Coordinates of N, CA and C in Angstrom, one line a residue:
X1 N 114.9 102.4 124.3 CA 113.5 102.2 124.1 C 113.2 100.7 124.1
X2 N 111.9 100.2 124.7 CA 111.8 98.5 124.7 C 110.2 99.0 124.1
X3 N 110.1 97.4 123.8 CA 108.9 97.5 123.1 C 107.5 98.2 123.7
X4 N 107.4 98.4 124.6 CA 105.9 98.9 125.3 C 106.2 100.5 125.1
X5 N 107.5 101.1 125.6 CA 107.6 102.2 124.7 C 107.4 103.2 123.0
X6 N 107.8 101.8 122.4 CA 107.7 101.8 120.8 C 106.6 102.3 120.7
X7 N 105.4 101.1 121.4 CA 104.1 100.6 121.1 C 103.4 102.4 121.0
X8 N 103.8 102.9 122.9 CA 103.3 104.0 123.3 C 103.7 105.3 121.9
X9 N 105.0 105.2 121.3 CA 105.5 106.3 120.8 C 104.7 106.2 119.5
X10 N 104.4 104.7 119.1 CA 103.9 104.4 117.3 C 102.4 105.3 117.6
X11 N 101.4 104.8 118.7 CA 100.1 105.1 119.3 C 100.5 107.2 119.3
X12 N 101.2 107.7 120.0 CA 101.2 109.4 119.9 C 101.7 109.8 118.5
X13 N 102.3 109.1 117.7 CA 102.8 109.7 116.5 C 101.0 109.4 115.8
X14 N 100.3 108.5 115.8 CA 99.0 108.6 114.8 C 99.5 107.1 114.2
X15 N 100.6 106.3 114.3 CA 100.6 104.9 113.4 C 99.5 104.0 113.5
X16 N 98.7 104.2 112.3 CA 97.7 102.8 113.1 C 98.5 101.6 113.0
X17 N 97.5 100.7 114.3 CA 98.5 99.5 114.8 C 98.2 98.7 113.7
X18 N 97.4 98.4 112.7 CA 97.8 97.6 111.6 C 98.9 97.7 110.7
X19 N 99.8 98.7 111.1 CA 101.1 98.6 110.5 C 102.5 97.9 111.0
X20 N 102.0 97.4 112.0 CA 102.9 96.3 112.8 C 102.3 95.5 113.8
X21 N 103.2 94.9 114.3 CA 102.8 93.7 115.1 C 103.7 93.7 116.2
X22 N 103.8 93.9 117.3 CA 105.1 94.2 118.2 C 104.3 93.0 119.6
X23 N 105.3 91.8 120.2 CA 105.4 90.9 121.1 C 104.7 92.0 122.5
X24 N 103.7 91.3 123.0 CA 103.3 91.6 124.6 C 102.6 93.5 124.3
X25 N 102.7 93.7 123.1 CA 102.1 95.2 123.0 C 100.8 95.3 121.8
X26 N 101.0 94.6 120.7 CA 99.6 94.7 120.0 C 98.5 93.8 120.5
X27 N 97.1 94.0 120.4 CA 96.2 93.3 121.0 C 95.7 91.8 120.1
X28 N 96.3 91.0 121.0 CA 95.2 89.7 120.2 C 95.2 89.1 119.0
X29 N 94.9 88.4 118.3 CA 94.9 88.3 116.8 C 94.8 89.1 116.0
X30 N 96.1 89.1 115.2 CA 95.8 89.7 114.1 C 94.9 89.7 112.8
X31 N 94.4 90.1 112.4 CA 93.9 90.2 111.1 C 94.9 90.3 110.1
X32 N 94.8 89.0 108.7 CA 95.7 89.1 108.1 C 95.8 90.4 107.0
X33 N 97.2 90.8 107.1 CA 97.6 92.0 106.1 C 99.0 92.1 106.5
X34 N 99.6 92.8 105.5 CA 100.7 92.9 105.7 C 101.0 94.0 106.5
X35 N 102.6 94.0 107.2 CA 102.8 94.8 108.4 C 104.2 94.4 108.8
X36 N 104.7 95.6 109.6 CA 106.1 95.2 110.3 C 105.5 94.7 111.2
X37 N 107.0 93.5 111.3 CA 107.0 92.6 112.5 C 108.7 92.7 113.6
X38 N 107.8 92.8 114.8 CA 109.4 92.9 115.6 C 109.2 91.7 116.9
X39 N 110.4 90.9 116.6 CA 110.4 89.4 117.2 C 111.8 89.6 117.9
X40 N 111.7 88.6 118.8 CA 113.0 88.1 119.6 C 113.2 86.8 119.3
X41 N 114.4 86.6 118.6 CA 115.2 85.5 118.0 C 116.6 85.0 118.4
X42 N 117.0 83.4 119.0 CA 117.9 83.6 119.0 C 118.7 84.6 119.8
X43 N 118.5 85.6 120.7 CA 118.9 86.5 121.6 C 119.1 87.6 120.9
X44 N 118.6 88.1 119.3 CA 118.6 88.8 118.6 C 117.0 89.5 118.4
X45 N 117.0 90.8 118.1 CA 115.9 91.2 117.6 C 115.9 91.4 116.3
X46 N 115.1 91.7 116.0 CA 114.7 91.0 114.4 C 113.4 92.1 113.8
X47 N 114.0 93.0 113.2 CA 112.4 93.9 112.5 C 112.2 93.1 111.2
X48 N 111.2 92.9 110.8 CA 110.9 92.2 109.6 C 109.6 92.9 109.1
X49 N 109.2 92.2 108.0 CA 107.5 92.3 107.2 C 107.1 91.2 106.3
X50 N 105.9 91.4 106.8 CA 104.7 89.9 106.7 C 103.7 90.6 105.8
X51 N 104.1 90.0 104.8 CA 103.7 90.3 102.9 C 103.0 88.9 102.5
X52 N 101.8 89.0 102.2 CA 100.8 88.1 102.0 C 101.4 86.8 102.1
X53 N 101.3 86.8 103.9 CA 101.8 85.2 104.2 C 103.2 85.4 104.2
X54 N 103.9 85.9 103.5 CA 105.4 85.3 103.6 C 106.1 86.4 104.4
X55 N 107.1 85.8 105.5 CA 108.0 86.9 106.1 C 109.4 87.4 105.9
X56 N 109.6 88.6 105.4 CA 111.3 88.7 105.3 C 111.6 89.7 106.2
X57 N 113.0 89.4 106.8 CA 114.0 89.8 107.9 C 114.3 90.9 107.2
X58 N 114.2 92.2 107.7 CA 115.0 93.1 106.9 C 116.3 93.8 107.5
X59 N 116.4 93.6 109.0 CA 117.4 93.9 109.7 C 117.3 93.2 111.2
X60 N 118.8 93.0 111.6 CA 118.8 92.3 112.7 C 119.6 93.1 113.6
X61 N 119.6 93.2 115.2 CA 120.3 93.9 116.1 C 120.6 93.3 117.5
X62 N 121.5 93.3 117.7 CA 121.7 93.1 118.9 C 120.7 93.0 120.4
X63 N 120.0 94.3 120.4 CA 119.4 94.3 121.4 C 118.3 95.4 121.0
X64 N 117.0 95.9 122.0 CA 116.1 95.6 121.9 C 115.5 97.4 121.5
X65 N 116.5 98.2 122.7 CA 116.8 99.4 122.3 C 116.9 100.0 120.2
X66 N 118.1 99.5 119.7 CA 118.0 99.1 118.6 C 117.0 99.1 117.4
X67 N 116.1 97.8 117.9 CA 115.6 97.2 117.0 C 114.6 98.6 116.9
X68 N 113.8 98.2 118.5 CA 113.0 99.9 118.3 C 113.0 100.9 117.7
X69 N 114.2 101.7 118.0 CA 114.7 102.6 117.6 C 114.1 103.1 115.6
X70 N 114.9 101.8 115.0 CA 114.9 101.5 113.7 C 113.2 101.5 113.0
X71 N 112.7 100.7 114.4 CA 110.9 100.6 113.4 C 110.4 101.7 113.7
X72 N 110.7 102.7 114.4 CA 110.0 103.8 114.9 C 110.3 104.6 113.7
X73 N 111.5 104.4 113.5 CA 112.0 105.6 112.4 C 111.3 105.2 111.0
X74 N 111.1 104.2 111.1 CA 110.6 103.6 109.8 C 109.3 103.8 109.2
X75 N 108.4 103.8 110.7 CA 107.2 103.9 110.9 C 106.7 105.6 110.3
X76 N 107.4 105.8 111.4 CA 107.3 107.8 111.4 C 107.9 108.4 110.3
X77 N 108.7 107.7 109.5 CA 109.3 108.8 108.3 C 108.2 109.3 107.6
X78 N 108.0 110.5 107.7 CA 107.1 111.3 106.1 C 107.5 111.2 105.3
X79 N 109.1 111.1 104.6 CA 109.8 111.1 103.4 C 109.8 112.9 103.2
X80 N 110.4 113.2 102.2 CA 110.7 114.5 101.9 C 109.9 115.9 101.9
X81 N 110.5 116.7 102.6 CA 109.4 117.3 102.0 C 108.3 118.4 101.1
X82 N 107.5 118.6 100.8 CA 107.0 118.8 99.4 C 107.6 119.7 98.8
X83 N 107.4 119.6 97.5 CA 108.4 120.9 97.0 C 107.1 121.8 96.0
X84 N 107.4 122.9 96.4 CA 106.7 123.8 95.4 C 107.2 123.5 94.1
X85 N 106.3 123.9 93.1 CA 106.1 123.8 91.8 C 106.3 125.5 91.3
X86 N 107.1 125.9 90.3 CA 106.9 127.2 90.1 C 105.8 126.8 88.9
X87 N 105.5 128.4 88.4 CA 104.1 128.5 87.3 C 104.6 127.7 85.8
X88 N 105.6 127.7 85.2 CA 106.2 127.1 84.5 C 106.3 125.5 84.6
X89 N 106.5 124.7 85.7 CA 106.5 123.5 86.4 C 105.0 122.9 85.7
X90 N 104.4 124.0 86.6 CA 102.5 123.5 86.8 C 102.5 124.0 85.3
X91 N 102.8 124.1 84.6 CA 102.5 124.1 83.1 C 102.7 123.4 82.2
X92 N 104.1 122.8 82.6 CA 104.5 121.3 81.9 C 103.8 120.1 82.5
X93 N 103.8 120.4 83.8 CA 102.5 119.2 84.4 C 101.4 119.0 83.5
X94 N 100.2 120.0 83.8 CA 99.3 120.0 83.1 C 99.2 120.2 81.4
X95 N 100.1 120.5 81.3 CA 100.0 120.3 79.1 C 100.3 118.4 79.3
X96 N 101.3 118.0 80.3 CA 101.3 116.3 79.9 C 100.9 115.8 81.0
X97 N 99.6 116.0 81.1 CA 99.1 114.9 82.5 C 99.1 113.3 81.9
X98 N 98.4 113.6 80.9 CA 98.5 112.2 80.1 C 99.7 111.1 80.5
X99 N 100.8 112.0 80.3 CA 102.0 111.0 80.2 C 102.1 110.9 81.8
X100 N 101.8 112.1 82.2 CA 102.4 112.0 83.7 C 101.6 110.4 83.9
X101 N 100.3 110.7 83.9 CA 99.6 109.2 84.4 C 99.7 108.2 83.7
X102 N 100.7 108.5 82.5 CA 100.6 106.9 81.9 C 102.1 106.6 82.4
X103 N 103.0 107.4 82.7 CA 104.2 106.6 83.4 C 104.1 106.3 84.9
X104 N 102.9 107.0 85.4 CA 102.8 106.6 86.8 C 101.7 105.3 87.2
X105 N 100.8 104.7 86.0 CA 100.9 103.5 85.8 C 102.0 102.9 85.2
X106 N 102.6 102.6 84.3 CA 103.8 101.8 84.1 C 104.7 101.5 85.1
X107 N 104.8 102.9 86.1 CA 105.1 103.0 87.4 C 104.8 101.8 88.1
X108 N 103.7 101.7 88.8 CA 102.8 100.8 89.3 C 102.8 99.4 88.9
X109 N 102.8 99.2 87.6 CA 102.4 98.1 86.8 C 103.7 96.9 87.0
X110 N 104.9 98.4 87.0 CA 106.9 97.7 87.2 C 106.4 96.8 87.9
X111 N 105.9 97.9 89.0 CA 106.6 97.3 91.0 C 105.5 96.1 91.3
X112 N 104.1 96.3 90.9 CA 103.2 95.5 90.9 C 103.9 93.7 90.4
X113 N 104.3 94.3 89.0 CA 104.7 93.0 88.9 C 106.1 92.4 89.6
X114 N 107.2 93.1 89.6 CA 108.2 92.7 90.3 C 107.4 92.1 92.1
X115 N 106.9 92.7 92.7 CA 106.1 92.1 93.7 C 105.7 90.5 93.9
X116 N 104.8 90.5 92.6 CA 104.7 89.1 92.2 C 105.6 88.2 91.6
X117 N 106.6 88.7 91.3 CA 107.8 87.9 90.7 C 108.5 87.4 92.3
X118 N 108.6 88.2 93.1 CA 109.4 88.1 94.1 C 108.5 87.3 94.7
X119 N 107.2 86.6 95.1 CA 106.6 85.9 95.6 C 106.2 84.7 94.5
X120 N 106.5 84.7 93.9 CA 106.5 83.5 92.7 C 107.3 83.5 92.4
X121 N 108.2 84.0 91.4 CA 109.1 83.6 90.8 C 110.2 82.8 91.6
X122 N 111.5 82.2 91.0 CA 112.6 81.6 91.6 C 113.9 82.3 91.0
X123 N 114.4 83.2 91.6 CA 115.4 84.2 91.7 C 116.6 83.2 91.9
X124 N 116.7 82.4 92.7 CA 117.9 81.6 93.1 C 118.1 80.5 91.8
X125 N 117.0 80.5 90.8 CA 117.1 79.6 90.0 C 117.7 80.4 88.8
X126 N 117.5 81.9 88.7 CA 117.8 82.9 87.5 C 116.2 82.9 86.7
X127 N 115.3 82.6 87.3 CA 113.9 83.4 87.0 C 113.3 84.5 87.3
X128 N 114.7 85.4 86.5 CA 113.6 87.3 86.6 C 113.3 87.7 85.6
X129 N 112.8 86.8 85.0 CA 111.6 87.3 83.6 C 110.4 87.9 84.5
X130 N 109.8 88.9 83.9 CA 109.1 89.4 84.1 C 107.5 89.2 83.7
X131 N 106.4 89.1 84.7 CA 105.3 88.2 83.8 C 104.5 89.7 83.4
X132 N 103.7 89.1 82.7 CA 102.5 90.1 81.6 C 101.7 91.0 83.1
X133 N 101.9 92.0 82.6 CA 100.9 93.0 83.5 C 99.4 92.3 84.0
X134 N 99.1 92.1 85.3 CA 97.9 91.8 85.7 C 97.0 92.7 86.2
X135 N 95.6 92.3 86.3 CA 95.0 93.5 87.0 C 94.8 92.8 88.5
X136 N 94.5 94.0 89.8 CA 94.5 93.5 91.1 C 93.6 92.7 91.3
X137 N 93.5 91.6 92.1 CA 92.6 90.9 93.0 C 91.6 91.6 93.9
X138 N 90.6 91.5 94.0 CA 90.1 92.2 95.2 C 91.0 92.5 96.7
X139 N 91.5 90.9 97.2 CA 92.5 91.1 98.3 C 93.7 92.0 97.8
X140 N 94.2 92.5 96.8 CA 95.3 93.7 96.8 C 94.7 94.7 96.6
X141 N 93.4 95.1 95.8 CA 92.7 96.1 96.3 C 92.3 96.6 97.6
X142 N 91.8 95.6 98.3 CA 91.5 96.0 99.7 C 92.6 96.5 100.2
X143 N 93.9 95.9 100.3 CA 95.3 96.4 100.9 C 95.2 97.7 100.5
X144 N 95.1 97.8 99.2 CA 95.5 99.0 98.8 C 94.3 100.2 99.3
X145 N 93.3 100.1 99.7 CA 92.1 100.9 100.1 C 92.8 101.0 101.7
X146 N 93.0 100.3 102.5 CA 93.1 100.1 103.7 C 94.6 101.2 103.6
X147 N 95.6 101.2 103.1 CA 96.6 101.9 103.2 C 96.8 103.0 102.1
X148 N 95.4 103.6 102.3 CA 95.6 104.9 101.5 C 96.5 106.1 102.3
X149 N 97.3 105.8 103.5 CA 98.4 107.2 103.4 C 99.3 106.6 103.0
X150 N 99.6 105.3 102.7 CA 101.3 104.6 102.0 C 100.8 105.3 100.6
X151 N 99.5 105.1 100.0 CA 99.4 105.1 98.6 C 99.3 106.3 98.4
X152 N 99.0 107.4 99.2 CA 99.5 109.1 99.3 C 100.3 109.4 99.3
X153 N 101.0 108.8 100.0 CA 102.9 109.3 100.4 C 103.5 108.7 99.1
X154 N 102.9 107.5 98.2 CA 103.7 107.3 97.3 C 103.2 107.9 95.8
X155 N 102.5 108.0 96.0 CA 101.4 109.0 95.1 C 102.1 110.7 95.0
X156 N 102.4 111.1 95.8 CA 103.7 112.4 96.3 C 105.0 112.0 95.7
X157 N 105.2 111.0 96.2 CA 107.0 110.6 95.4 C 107.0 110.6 94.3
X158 N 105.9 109.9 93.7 CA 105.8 110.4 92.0 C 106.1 111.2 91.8
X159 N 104.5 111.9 92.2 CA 104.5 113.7 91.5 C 105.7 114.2 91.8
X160 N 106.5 114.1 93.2 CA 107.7 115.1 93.1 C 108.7 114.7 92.2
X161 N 109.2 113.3 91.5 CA 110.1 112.5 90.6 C 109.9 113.4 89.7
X162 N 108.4 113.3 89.3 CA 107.7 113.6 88.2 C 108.0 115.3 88.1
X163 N 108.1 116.4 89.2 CA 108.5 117.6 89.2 C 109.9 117.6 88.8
X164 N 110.8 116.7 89.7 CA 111.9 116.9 89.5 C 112.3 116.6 87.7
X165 N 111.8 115.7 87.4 CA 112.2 115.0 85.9 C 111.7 116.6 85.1
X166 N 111.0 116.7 85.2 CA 110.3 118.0 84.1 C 111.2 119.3 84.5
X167 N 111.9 119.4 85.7 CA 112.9 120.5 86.4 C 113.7 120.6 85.5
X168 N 114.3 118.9 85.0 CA 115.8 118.4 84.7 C 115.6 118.7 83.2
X169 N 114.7 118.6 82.9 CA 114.3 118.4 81.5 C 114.3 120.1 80.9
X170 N 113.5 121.1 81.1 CA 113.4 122.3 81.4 C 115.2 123.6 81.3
X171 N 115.6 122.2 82.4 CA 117.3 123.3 82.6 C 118.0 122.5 81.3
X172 N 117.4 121.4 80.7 CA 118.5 120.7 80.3 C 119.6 120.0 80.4
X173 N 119.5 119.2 81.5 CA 120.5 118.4 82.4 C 120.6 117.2 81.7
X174 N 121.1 116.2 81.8 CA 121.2 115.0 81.4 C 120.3 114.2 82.8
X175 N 120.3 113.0 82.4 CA 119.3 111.8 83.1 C 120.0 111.7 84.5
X176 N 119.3 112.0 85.4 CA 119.9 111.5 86.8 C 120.3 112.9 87.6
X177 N 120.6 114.1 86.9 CA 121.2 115.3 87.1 C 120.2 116.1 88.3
X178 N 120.2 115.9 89.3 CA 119.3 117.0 90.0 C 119.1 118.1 90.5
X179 N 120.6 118.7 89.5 CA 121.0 119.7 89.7 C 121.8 120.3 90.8
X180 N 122.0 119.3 91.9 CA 122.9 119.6 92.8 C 124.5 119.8 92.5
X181 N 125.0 120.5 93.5 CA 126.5 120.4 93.2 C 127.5 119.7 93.9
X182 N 126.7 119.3 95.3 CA 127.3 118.5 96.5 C 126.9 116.9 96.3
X183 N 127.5 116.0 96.6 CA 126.9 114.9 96.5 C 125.6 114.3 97.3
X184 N 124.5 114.0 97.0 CA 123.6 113.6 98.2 C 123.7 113.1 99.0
X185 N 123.1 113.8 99.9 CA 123.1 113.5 101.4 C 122.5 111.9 102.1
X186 N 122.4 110.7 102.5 CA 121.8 110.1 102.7 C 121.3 109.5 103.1

């Protein structure tokens, strides 16, 4: 697959093109937001992501087939898929929505701040203190308005954690236990 391919496959799957940036295939200037980026480097290709201004490499390949391959999958993953709830489930849900949503802020609030740590802070210096909970900017609200199927799909990963934790909790498993017998698959 080379990149005019990708472009064509990201375009039939439904990716809108503000989710990446691909050489000789997206149109024109970009509008700033964040997005995968796939570059030719060095005789290397290079998938990356461009996070308010700053870019990190997250994998590098040989050649161009490759690189594609990798953002396509990345692009197109749905993530798991949903799991029913039995009547019992949806009953522990609803008696603790409360908590459900106050851990699915705290949720939020972790990764929100680790985000900003990793854009401010100095990791190489042993600065991973963690700063005081902030509320969003307009500019990370907008992101966040603009990519309401990332914040659906992660909005889902919750609730399903959140099923599975109340599953574990229910059979009486210990922390981590998902009841499987096989090791995961992954």
């Amino acid at each position: 697959m080379d990149r005019f391919q990708l472009c064509r496959a990201l375009r039939a799957a439904g990716v809108p093109e503000a989710y990446y940036d691909v050489p000789d295939c997206t149109p024109g200037p970009r509008p700033p937001g964040d997005r995968y980026v796939l570059e030719q480097r060095d005789g290397q290709w290079i998938v990356g992501v461009r996070e308010r201004g700053t870019h990190e490499v997250l994998e590098r390949f040989p050649d161009e087939d490759r690189a594609c391959r990798w953002l396509h999958a990345r692009l197109t993953d749905e993530g798991p898929p949903p799991v029913e709830a039995t009547p019992e489930e949806i009953d522990v849900l609803l008696h603790d929505a409360e908590g459900v949503q106050r851990r699915a802020r705290e949720d939020f609030e972790r990764a929100f701040a680790e985000a900003r740590r990793r854009g401010t802070g100095n990791a190489a210096a042993g600065d991973l203190t963690e700063p005081p909970p902030v509320e969003a900017t307009p500019e990370e609200i907008d992101v966040l308005l603009h990519d309401a199927e990332g914040v659906q799909r992660r909005a889902r990963e919750d609730f399903e954690r959140a099923l599975a934790e109340a599953r574990r909790r229910a059979a009486g498993r210990p922390a981590g236990d998902d009841g499987r017998t096989e090791p995961p698959q992954g």
